[in-house]
Amino acid sequence: MKAQKRVLLFVVLIALVVMAGCGGKTPAGTESGNNTVSTGTSAGDKASDGEKPEKVVMAFITFNKIPDSMDRINEAVSKLTREKANVEVDLRPYGPVDYSQRVNLALASQERMDLFLPSLGEFASYVSKNQAYPLDDLIEKYGKEMTAMLERDFGKDIYKATTMNGHIYAVPANKGFAIPPQFVYDVDILRETGFTEDDVNSIEDLPKIYDAVRNRYPDMIPFVPINVSPTETNLVLYLRCAYEIDLLTDPSGVGVVIGDSGKVVNLYETDIFKDGIKMMREWYQKGYLQKDVVTTTSNFMEMIQAGRGFSTIGGYSGKESGKQLSAMANKNIEMKRLVPYYFDTSAVNSVVWMISSTSEVPEAAMKFLNLVYSDKDVLNTILWGIEGEDYVKVDEHHVRYPDGKTADTVEYTAALCSGLMGSESLQYVAEGVSWEDVEFKLKENRETKRSPYFGFIFDPQNVKTEFSAINNVKNQYLPGLLSGALDPDEVLPRFINDLNAAGAQTVIEEKQKQLDKWLSEQQ
């Protein structure tokens, strides 16, 4: 049970990174009062009288409780989609512990499943295994409103992040994509030290604050990993943004490009990484992290709830995530951005929707997906349920649960899925959440610096054996290096040697080959 609790907390924190707000300015070309983007009529949106609706099966991950029956919600959504696109829907929510297994099993057994959210960051794998349907023609014919929303909220190049071998294979969730590294802290403890957030302008400012925390609260841990098993301090996220490093859609770190050099290198052999883990080693030796940081079973949320932890570094979009974390921890949590975000392809194609390659109704699936992204009523019925029964509207953009009900006791809600589905600018948000934060996140989508390799997607199929060996090496060394528990002067050379023995250079050469080919095609 405790292991499942940690998994759930981790995935909920991921969801908070991408958690949507709601509403937004009415898109250009949308008539006042119309919930659907009006950029022209997509072919086949509505059927002629008498034509039988086609049913679409949609699997999605939920962080809320799963009701005993989805019939009520399926019918409410289908009532809308039958009228708008002559399709019906069978929504199948799964919890975070078993979602990937259920989806992968369905794909392998050809069980009926038309729309699905692939495992986080595994876009290329599903394409390489021929499990995703090419969407180019479907988007052109049935997804014009959806595309208008994506291009308005991010930019006209958004499908570059989901294009492989010349075809679009997925549609990114339309949300705040920029998740910069943030200093996340208990503001009440910070104030008691005499410091304020104005004293934090870079990561180099944190040690003086951690010293003050230790002096005032000797038993408190100043810095706690965002997650454990394995230990995750988000050092690589910080380095990636601070030094404009493109991971080339591979989180292993073996084969990255720094800046606009065009040269693929091993992140772990760079001075950037060496200096980063030396900083963590200093933090560890000064007692900023717990001595058992590599083996502890307590993550940041659990530690701060218990009053034993002060801060962490997390990747969060917008400015409102602190309120959501505060509600989870029952503490006063705020955050301060350490460096701006740096857009690479993975920022966009980590959370995407695919149509199964075995779907017998791909046209209907795209018609339905188009509505999820462009129709406020359809989207919010999936997320919040039925108005008056599952939620109550407070104003144009905000909702709350009915009197006497909570997210745990209401018959249906999928509100915690908001960052994984549809367009953030059409979603309702809970009462008390700032509406302006949505517009801020979408503004950052358009203005945040993008890697010159945005759109490049590495296909790992030719080096799967090497990746398996590399992951084993990483699991052995990285938790201790990223947390400072291991001495980098002693351990880093062994780590690099073992990576090279596992085939790191082969991976780097394959990435360079694919990157050079991709660059030649961009001319």
Coordinates of C-alpha atoms in Angstrom, one line a residue:
M1 CA 0.0 0.0 0.0
K2 CA 2.8 2.4 0.8
A3 CA 4.4 1.8 -2.6
Q4 CA 1.1 2.4 -4.3
K5 CA 0.7 5.6 -2.3
R6 CA 4.1 6.9 -3.5
V7 CA 3.3 6.1 -7.1
L8 CA 0.1 8.0 -6.8
L9 CA 1.7 11.0 -5.1
F10 CA 4.3 11.0 -7.8
V11 CA 1.8 10.9 -10.7
V12 CA -0.4 13.5 -9.0
L13 CA 2.7 15.8 -8.8
I14 CA 3.3 15.2 -12.5
A15 CA -0.3 16.1 -13.1
L16 CA 0.1 19.3 -11.1
V17 CA 3.0 20.2 -13.4
V18 CA 0.6 20.2 -16.3
M19 CA -2.5 20.9 -14.5
A20 CA -4.9 23.1 -16.4
G21 CA -6.6 26.2 -15.3
C22 CA -9.8 27.0 -17.3
G23 CA -11.3 29.3 -19.8
G24 CA -9.4 31.9 -21.6
K25 CA -10.0 34.7 -24.1
T26 CA -12.4 33.8 -26.9
P27 CA -10.4 32.7 -29.9
A28 CA -10.3 34.9 -33.0
G29 CA -13.2 33.9 -35.2
T30 CA -15.4 32.6 -32.4
E31 CA -18.8 34.1 -32.0
S32 CA -19.7 35.3 -28.6
G33 CA -21.5 32.7 -26.6
N34 CA -20.4 29.9 -28.9
N35 CA -18.4 27.2 -27.1
T36 CA -16.8 25.8 -30.2
V37 CA -14.0 27.5 -32.2
S38 CA -15.4 28.7 -35.5
T39 CA -12.8 28.5 -38.1
G40 CA -14.9 26.9 -40.8
T41 CA -16.9 23.7 -40.8
S42 CA -14.9 20.5 -40.6
A43 CA -16.0 18.0 -43.2
G44 CA -18.3 15.3 -41.6
D45 CA -18.9 17.2 -38.3
K46 CA -22.6 16.5 -38.5
A47 CA -24.3 13.5 -40.1
S48 CA -27.4 13.5 -42.3
D49 CA -30.7 12.5 -40.7
G50 CA -31.0 8.8 -40.0
E51 CA -27.3 7.9 -40.1
K52 CA -26.3 5.7 -37.2
P53 CA -23.7 7.3 -34.8
E54 CA -20.3 5.6 -34.6
K55 CA -19.0 4.7 -31.1
V56 CA -15.5 5.8 -30.0
V57 CA -13.7 4.0 -27.1
M58 CA -11.5 6.4 -25.2
A59 CA -9.1 5.3 -22.5
F60 CA -7.8 7.9 -20.1
I61 CA -5.9 8.1 -16.8
T62 CA -7.6 9.5 -13.8
F63 CA -6.2 10.8 -10.5
N64 CA -9.7 10.9 -9.0
K65 CA -11.8 8.0 -7.8
I66 CA -13.3 5.8 -10.6
P67 CA -17.1 5.5 -10.3
D68 CA -18.8 2.1 -10.3
S69 CA -20.5 3.0 -13.6
M70 CA -19.7 5.4 -16.4
D71 CA -23.1 5.1 -18.1
R72 CA -24.4 8.4 -16.8
I73 CA -21.3 10.4 -18.0
N74 CA -21.0 8.5 -21.3
E75 CA -24.6 9.3 -22.1
A76 CA -24.2 13.0 -21.1
V77 CA -21.1 13.3 -23.4
S78 CA -22.7 11.3 -26.2
K79 CA -25.8 13.5 -26.2
L80 CA -23.6 16.4 -27.1
T81 CA -21.4 14.6 -29.6
R82 CA -24.2 12.9 -31.4
E83 CA -25.7 16.3 -32.2
K84 CA -22.3 17.9 -33.1
A85 CA -20.5 15.1 -34.9
N86 CA -22.8 12.0 -35.0
V87 CA -20.5 10.1 -32.7
E88 CA -21.0 8.4 -29.3
V89 CA -18.3 7.7 -26.7
D90 CA -17.4 4.9 -24.3
L91 CA -15.1 6.6 -21.7
R92 CA -12.9 4.2 -19.9
P93 CA -10.9 5.7 -16.9
Y94 CA -8.1 3.8 -15.3
G95 CA -6.1 4.7 -12.2
P96 CA -2.4 5.7 -12.4
V97 CA -1.1 2.4 -11.0
D98 CA -2.5 0.3 -13.8
Y99 CA -3.3 2.7 -16.7
S100 CA -0.2 1.9 -18.8
Q101 CA -0.6 -1.8 -18.3
R102 CA -4.3 -1.7 -19.3
V103 CA -3.5 0.4 -22.4
N104 CA -0.5 -1.7 -23.5
L105 CA -2.5 -4.9 -23.0
A106 CA -5.3 -3.6 -25.1
L107 CA -2.9 -2.6 -27.9
A108 CA -1.2 -6.0 -27.8
S109 CA -4.4 -8.0 -27.8
Q110 CA -6.2 -5.7 -30.3
E111 CA -8.9 -5.1 -27.7
R112 CA -11.3 -2.3 -28.8
M113 CA -9.6 1.0 -27.9
D114 CA -9.7 4.0 -30.4
L115 CA -8.2 6.9 -28.4
F116 CA -5.5 6.6 -25.8
L117 CA -2.9 8.6 -23.9
P118 CA 0.5 6.8 -24.4
S119 CA 2.9 6.3 -21.4
L120 CA 4.6 9.5 -20.4
G121 CA 7.4 10.4 -22.8
E122 CA 7.0 7.2 -24.9
F123 CA 5.7 8.8 -28.1
A124 CA 8.4 7.4 -30.4
S125 CA 8.1 3.9 -29.0
Y126 CA 4.4 3.6 -29.9
V127 CA 5.1 5.0 -33.4
S128 CA 8.0 2.6 -33.9
K129 CA 5.8 -0.4 -32.9
N130 CA 3.1 0.7 -35.4
Q131 CA 0.6 1.2 -32.7
A132 CA -0.4 4.7 -33.7
Y133 CA -2.6 5.8 -36.7
P134 CA -1.1 8.5 -39.0
L135 CA -3.3 11.6 -38.5
D136 CA -2.4 14.0 -41.3
D137 CA -5.5 13.5 -43.4
L138 CA -7.8 13.1 -40.4
I139 CA -6.6 16.4 -38.9
E140 CA -7.0 18.2 -42.2
K141 CA -10.5 16.9 -42.7
Y142 CA -12.0 16.6 -39.2
G143 CA -9.7 18.5 -36.9
K144 CA -9.6 22.1 -38.1
E145 CA -11.1 23.6 -34.9
M146 CA -8.7 21.6 -32.7
T147 CA -5.7 22.8 -34.8
A148 CA -6.9 26.4 -34.5
M149 CA -6.9 26.1 -30.7
L150 CA -3.4 24.5 -30.7
E151 CA -1.9 27.1 -33.0
R152 CA -3.5 30.0 -31.1
D153 CA -2.3 28.7 -27.7
F154 CA 1.2 27.5 -28.8
G155 CA 2.1 28.2 -32.4
K156 CA 1.9 26.9 -35.9
D157 CA 4.8 24.5 -35.4
I158 CA 3.2 22.5 -32.7
Y159 CA 2.7 19.3 -34.8
K160 CA 6.4 19.2 -35.4
A161 CA 6.7 17.7 -32.0
T162 CA 4.5 14.7 -32.9
T163 CA 5.7 14.1 -36.5
M164 CA 7.9 11.1 -37.3
N165 CA 8.8 9.7 -40.7
G166 CA 6.9 12.5 -42.4
H167 CA 3.5 11.8 -40.6
I168 CA 1.7 13.3 -37.6
Y169 CA 1.0 10.5 -35.1
A170 CA -0.4 12.4 -32.1
V171 CA -2.1 15.5 -30.8
P172 CA -0.5 17.3 -27.8
A173 CA -2.6 18.1 -24.8
N174 CA -3.2 21.9 -25.2
K175 CA -1.9 23.3 -21.9
G176 CA 0.9 25.3 -20.3
F177 CA 3.9 23.5 -21.7
A178 CA 6.6 25.5 -20.0
I179 CA 7.5 23.8 -16.6
P180 CA 10.6 25.8 -15.4
P181 CA 12.5 24.6 -12.3
Q182 CA 11.0 26.3 -9.2
F183 CA 12.2 26.6 -5.6
V184 CA 9.2 25.1 -3.7
Y185 CA 9.1 26.0 0.0
D186 CA 7.1 26.4 3.2
V187 CA 6.7 30.2 3.3
D188 CA 6.0 30.3 7.0
I189 CA 9.4 28.7 7.8
L190 CA 11.1 31.0 5.3
R191 CA 9.7 34.1 7.0
E192 CA 10.8 32.8 10.4
T193 CA 14.4 32.8 9.1
G194 CA 14.1 36.5 8.3
F195 CA 14.4 35.9 4.5
T196 CA 11.7 36.4 1.9
E197 CA 11.3 35.2 -1.7
D198 CA 13.1 38.4 -2.8
D199 CA 16.3 36.9 -1.4
V200 CA 16.0 34.0 -3.9
N201 CA 17.2 35.0 -7.3
S202 CA 19.2 32.0 -8.3
I203 CA 20.1 28.5 -7.1
E204 CA 23.3 30.0 -5.5
D205 CA 21.1 31.9 -3.0
L206 CA 19.7 28.7 -1.5
P207 CA 22.6 27.7 0.8
K208 CA 22.3 30.8 3.0
I209 CA 18.6 30.1 3.5
Y210 CA 19.2 26.5 4.2
D211 CA 21.8 27.4 6.8
A212 CA 19.2 29.7 8.5
V213 CA 16.6 26.9 8.4
R214 CA 19.1 24.5 10.1
N215 CA 20.0 27.0 12.8
R216 CA 16.4 27.7 13.7
Y217 CA 15.1 24.1 13.2
P218 CA 17.9 21.6 13.7
D219 CA 15.7 18.6 13.1
M220 CA 14.2 19.9 9.8
I221 CA 15.6 18.8 6.4
P222 CA 16.2 22.0 4.3
F223 CA 16.0 20.2 0.9
V224 CA 14.0 17.1 0.2
P225 CA 13.9 15.2 -3.2
I226 CA 10.6 15.8 -5.0
N227 CA 10.3 12.0 -5.3
V228 CA 12.0 8.8 -4.1
S229 CA 12.6 5.3 -5.4
P230 CA 14.5 6.4 -7.3
T231 CA 15.7 9.7 -5.8
E232 CA 14.8 12.7 -7.9
T233 CA 16.2 16.1 -7.1
N234 CA 15.4 17.7 -10.5
L235 CA 19.0 18.7 -10.9
V236 CA 19.0 17.7 -14.5
L237 CA 15.9 19.8 -15.1
Y238 CA 17.6 22.8 -13.6
L239 CA 20.8 22.2 -15.7
R240 CA 18.8 21.7 -18.9
C241 CA 17.0 25.0 -18.6
A242 CA 20.0 27.0 -17.2
Y243 CA 22.4 25.9 -19.9
E244 CA 19.9 25.4 -22.8
I245 CA 20.4 21.7 -23.1
D246 CA 18.2 19.7 -25.5
L247 CA 17.8 16.0 -24.4
L248 CA 16.7 15.1 -27.9
T249 CA 13.6 13.4 -26.6
D250 CA 15.6 10.9 -24.6
P251 CA 15.7 11.4 -20.8
S252 CA 18.7 9.1 -20.4
G253 CA 21.1 12.0 -20.8
V254 CA 23.4 10.0 -23.0
G255 CA 23.4 12.1 -26.1
V256 CA 22.4 15.8 -25.7
V257 CA 23.1 19.0 -27.6
I258 CA 24.1 22.2 -25.7
G259 CA 22.9 25.4 -27.2
D260 CA 23.1 25.6 -31.0
S261 CA 26.3 23.6 -31.4
G262 CA 24.7 20.7 -33.3
K263 CA 27.1 18.3 -31.6
V264 CA 25.7 15.4 -29.7
V265 CA 27.6 14.8 -26.4
N266 CA 27.3 12.7 -23.3
L267 CA 25.8 15.0 -20.6
Y268 CA 27.6 13.2 -17.8
E269 CA 31.0 13.9 -19.3
T270 CA 30.4 17.7 -19.4
D271 CA 31.7 20.2 -16.9
I272 CA 28.0 21.4 -16.5
F273 CA 27.0 18.1 -15.0
K274 CA 30.2 17.7 -13.0
D275 CA 29.7 21.2 -11.4
G276 CA 26.1 20.4 -10.7
I277 CA 26.7 17.2 -8.8
K278 CA 29.6 18.8 -6.9
M279 CA 27.1 21.4 -5.7
M280 CA 24.7 18.7 -4.6
R281 CA 27.7 17.0 -2.8
E282 CA 28.3 20.2 -0.9
W283 CA 24.6 20.4 0.0
Y284 CA 24.7 16.8 1.3
Q285 CA 27.8 17.3 3.3
K286 CA 26.4 20.4 5.0
G287 CA 23.3 18.5 6.0
Y288 CA 20.8 20.1 3.7
L289 CA 19.6 16.6 2.6
Q290 CA 18.9 13.7 4.9
K291 CA 21.7 11.2 5.2
D292 CA 19.6 8.3 3.9
V293 CA 18.4 10.3 0.9
V294 CA 19.1 7.4 -1.5
T295 CA 17.2 4.8 0.5
T296 CA 14.5 6.9 2.2
T297 CA 10.8 6.1 1.4
S298 CA 9.6 9.7 2.3
N299 CA 9.3 12.2 -0.6
F300 CA 8.8 15.9 -0.4
M301 CA 5.1 15.9 0.0
E302 CA 5.2 13.4 2.9
M303 CA 8.1 15.2 4.6
I304 CA 6.5 18.7 4.4
Q305 CA 3.1 17.3 5.6
A306 CA 4.9 15.9 8.6
G307 CA 6.7 19.2 9.3
R308 CA 10.1 17.6 8.7
G309 CA 10.9 19.1 5.3
F310 CA 11.3 22.7 4.1
S311 CA 11.8 22.8 0.4
T312 CA 12.4 21.1 -2.9
I313 CA 13.0 21.9 -6.6
G314 CA 10.1 21.0 -8.9
G315 CA 9.0 21.7 -12.4
Y316 CA 5.7 23.6 -12.5
S317 CA 3.9 25.8 -15.0
G318 CA 2.2 29.0 -14.2
K319 CA 2.0 30.6 -10.8
E320 CA -0.9 28.8 -9.1
S321 CA 0.6 25.3 -8.4
G322 CA 1.7 26.5 -5.0
K323 CA -2.0 26.7 -4.0
Q324 CA -2.7 23.2 -5.2
L325 CA 0.3 21.9 -3.3
S326 CA -0.7 23.8 -0.2
A327 CA -4.1 22.1 -0.3
M328 CA -2.5 18.7 -0.6
A329 CA 0.0 19.3 2.2
N330 CA -2.1 21.5 4.5
K331 CA 0.8 23.9 4.6
N332 CA 1.4 27.4 3.2
I333 CA 3.6 26.5 0.1
E334 CA 4.9 29.0 -2.4
M335 CA 7.4 28.8 -5.2
K336 CA 10.0 31.0 -6.9
R337 CA 11.3 30.4 -10.4
L338 CA 15.0 29.7 -10.6
V339 CA 15.6 30.0 -14.3
P340 CA 13.4 30.3 -17.4
Y341 CA 12.2 27.2 -19.2
Y342 CA 13.8 26.0 -22.4
F343 CA 11.5 24.3 -24.9
D344 CA 12.6 21.1 -26.5
T345 CA 10.4 18.6 -28.3
S346 CA 9.7 16.5 -25.2
A347 CA 8.1 19.4 -23.5
V348 CA 5.3 19.1 -26.1
N349 CA 5.1 15.4 -27.0
S350 CA 5.3 13.9 -23.5
V351 CA 1.5 14.2 -23.1
V352 CA -0.3 13.4 -26.3
W353 CA -3.4 11.7 -27.7
M354 CA -3.1 8.9 -30.3
I355 CA -5.6 7.0 -32.3
S356 CA -4.9 3.3 -32.3
S357 CA -3.6 1.8 -35.5
T358 CA -6.2 -1.0 -35.1
S359 CA -9.1 1.4 -34.8
E360 CA -12.0 0.6 -37.1
V361 CA -13.4 4.1 -36.7
P362 CA -10.5 6.5 -37.0
E363 CA -12.6 9.2 -38.6
A364 CA -15.1 9.1 -35.8
A365 CA -12.2 9.2 -33.3
M366 CA -10.8 12.3 -34.8
K367 CA -14.3 14.0 -34.9
F368 CA -14.6 13.3 -31.2
L369 CA -11.0 14.4 -30.4
N370 CA -11.7 17.6 -32.3
L371 CA -14.6 18.3 -29.9
V372 CA -12.6 17.5 -26.8
Y373 CA -10.1 20.3 -27.9
S374 CA -12.6 22.8 -29.2
D375 CA -16.0 22.4 -27.5
K376 CA -16.3 23.7 -23.9
D377 CA -19.4 21.6 -23.1
V378 CA -17.9 18.3 -24.2
L379 CA -14.6 18.9 -22.5
N380 CA -16.0 20.0 -19.2
T381 CA -18.5 17.2 -19.0
I382 CA -15.6 14.7 -19.3
L383 CA -13.7 16.6 -16.6
W384 CA -16.3 17.7 -14.2
G385 CA -19.4 15.6 -14.9
I386 CA -23.0 16.9 -15.1
E387 CA -23.8 20.5 -13.9
G388 CA -26.0 20.5 -10.8
E389 CA -25.2 16.9 -10.0
D390 CA -21.4 16.7 -10.0
Y391 CA -20.5 20.4 -9.9
V392 CA -22.0 23.9 -9.6
K393 CA -21.0 26.9 -11.7
V394 CA -19.7 29.9 -9.7
D395 CA -19.2 32.2 -12.7
E396 CA -18.2 31.9 -16.4
H397 CA -14.9 30.1 -15.6
H398 CA -15.1 28.8 -12.0
V399 CA -17.0 25.8 -10.5
R400 CA -17.2 24.1 -7.2
Y401 CA -18.6 20.8 -5.9
P402 CA -22.2 20.8 -4.7
D403 CA -22.9 21.6 -1.1
G404 CA -21.7 18.9 1.3
K405 CA -19.6 17.2 -1.5
T406 CA -15.9 17.0 -2.1
A407 CA -13.8 15.4 -4.9
D408 CA -13.8 12.2 -2.8
T409 CA -17.6 12.1 -2.2
V410 CA -19.1 13.5 -5.4
E411 CA -20.4 10.8 -7.8
Y412 CA -18.1 11.8 -10.6
T413 CA -15.1 14.1 -11.2
A414 CA -12.0 13.8 -13.3
A415 CA -10.8 17.4 -12.5
L416 CA -7.2 16.2 -11.8
C417 CA -7.0 15.1 -15.4
S418 CA -7.3 18.6 -16.7
G419 CA -3.6 18.9 -17.7
L420 CA -3.9 15.8 -19.8
M421 CA -7.0 16.5 -21.9
G422 CA -8.3 19.0 -24.4
S423 CA -7.6 22.7 -24.3
E424 CA -6.7 24.4 -21.1
S425 CA -8.3 27.7 -22.2
L426 CA -11.7 26.1 -22.4
Q427 CA -11.6 24.2 -19.1
Y428 CA -13.4 25.3 -15.9
V429 CA -11.3 25.6 -12.8
A430 CA -12.1 25.2 -9.2
E431 CA -13.3 28.2 -7.2
G432 CA -10.4 30.2 -5.9
V433 CA -7.9 29.4 -8.7
S434 CA -6.7 32.5 -10.6
W435 CA -8.1 32.8 -14.1
E436 CA -5.3 35.0 -15.1
D437 CA -2.8 32.2 -14.6
V438 CA -4.2 30.4 -17.6
E439 CA -3.5 33.3 -19.8
F440 CA -0.1 33.6 -18.3
K441 CA 0.8 30.0 -19.1
L442 CA -0.4 30.3 -22.7
K443 CA 1.6 33.5 -23.1
E444 CA 4.6 31.6 -22.0
N445 CA 3.9 28.9 -24.5
R446 CA 4.3 31.5 -27.3
E447 CA 7.2 33.5 -25.8
T448 CA 9.5 30.9 -24.2
K449 CA 12.7 30.2 -26.1
R450 CA 12.7 27.1 -28.2
S451 CA 15.6 24.8 -29.0
P452 CA 16.8 25.0 -32.6
Y453 CA 16.1 21.2 -32.6
F454 CA 12.5 21.6 -31.7
G455 CA 10.7 18.9 -33.7
F456 CA 13.5 16.4 -33.7
I457 CA 12.4 13.0 -32.3
F458 CA 15.0 10.3 -31.7
D459 CA 14.0 6.8 -32.7
P460 CA 15.8 4.4 -30.3
Q461 CA 14.9 1.1 -32.1
N462 CA 18.4 0.6 -33.5
V463 CA 20.0 0.9 -30.0
K464 CA 17.5 -0.8 -27.7
T465 CA 20.1 -3.3 -26.4
E466 CA 22.4 -0.4 -25.5
F467 CA 19.6 1.5 -23.8
S468 CA 18.8 -1.4 -21.6
A469 CA 22.4 -1.7 -20.4
I470 CA 22.7 2.1 -20.0
N471 CA 19.5 2.2 -17.8
N472 CA 21.0 -0.4 -15.5
V473 CA 24.1 1.7 -15.1
K474 CA 22.1 4.9 -14.5
N475 CA 20.0 3.2 -11.9
Q476 CA 23.2 2.2 -10.1
Y477 CA 24.9 5.5 -10.0
L478 CA 22.5 8.5 -10.6
P479 CA 20.4 8.5 -7.4
G480 CA 23.6 8.9 -5.3
L481 CA 25.2 11.4 -7.7
L482 CA 22.2 13.6 -8.1
S483 CA 21.5 13.7 -4.4
G484 CA 25.1 14.3 -3.3
A485 CA 25.3 11.0 -1.4
L486 CA 28.2 9.8 -3.6
D487 CA 31.5 11.6 -4.0
P488 CA 31.7 12.8 -7.6
D489 CA 35.5 12.9 -7.7
E490 CA 35.6 9.2 -6.9
V491 CA 32.4 7.9 -8.5
L492 CA 31.8 10.0 -11.6
P493 CA 34.8 8.5 -13.6
R494 CA 33.5 4.9 -12.8
F495 CA 30.0 6.0 -13.9
I496 CA 31.3 7.3 -17.2
N497 CA 33.4 4.2 -17.8
D498 CA 30.4 1.9 -17.1
L499 CA 28.2 4.0 -19.5
N500 CA 30.8 3.7 -22.2
A501 CA 31.0 -0.1 -21.6
A502 CA 27.2 -0.3 -21.9
G503 CA 27.3 1.4 -25.3
A504 CA 27.0 5.1 -24.7
Q505 CA 29.1 6.0 -27.7
T506 CA 27.0 3.9 -30.0
V507 CA 23.9 5.7 -28.8
I508 CA 25.6 9.1 -29.3
E509 CA 26.6 8.2 -32.8
E510 CA 23.1 7.0 -33.7
K511 CA 21.6 10.2 -32.3
Q512 CA 24.1 12.3 -34.3
K513 CA 23.3 10.4 -37.5
Q514 CA 19.5 11.0 -37.0
L515 CA 20.0 14.6 -36.0
D516 CA 22.1 15.4 -39.0
K517 CA 19.5 13.8 -41.3
W518 CA 16.8 15.8 -39.6
L519 CA 18.7 19.0 -39.9
S520 CA 19.3 18.4 -43.6
E521 CA 15.6 18.0 -44.1
Q522 CA 14.8 21.4 -42.5
Q523 CA 16.6 23.4 -45.2

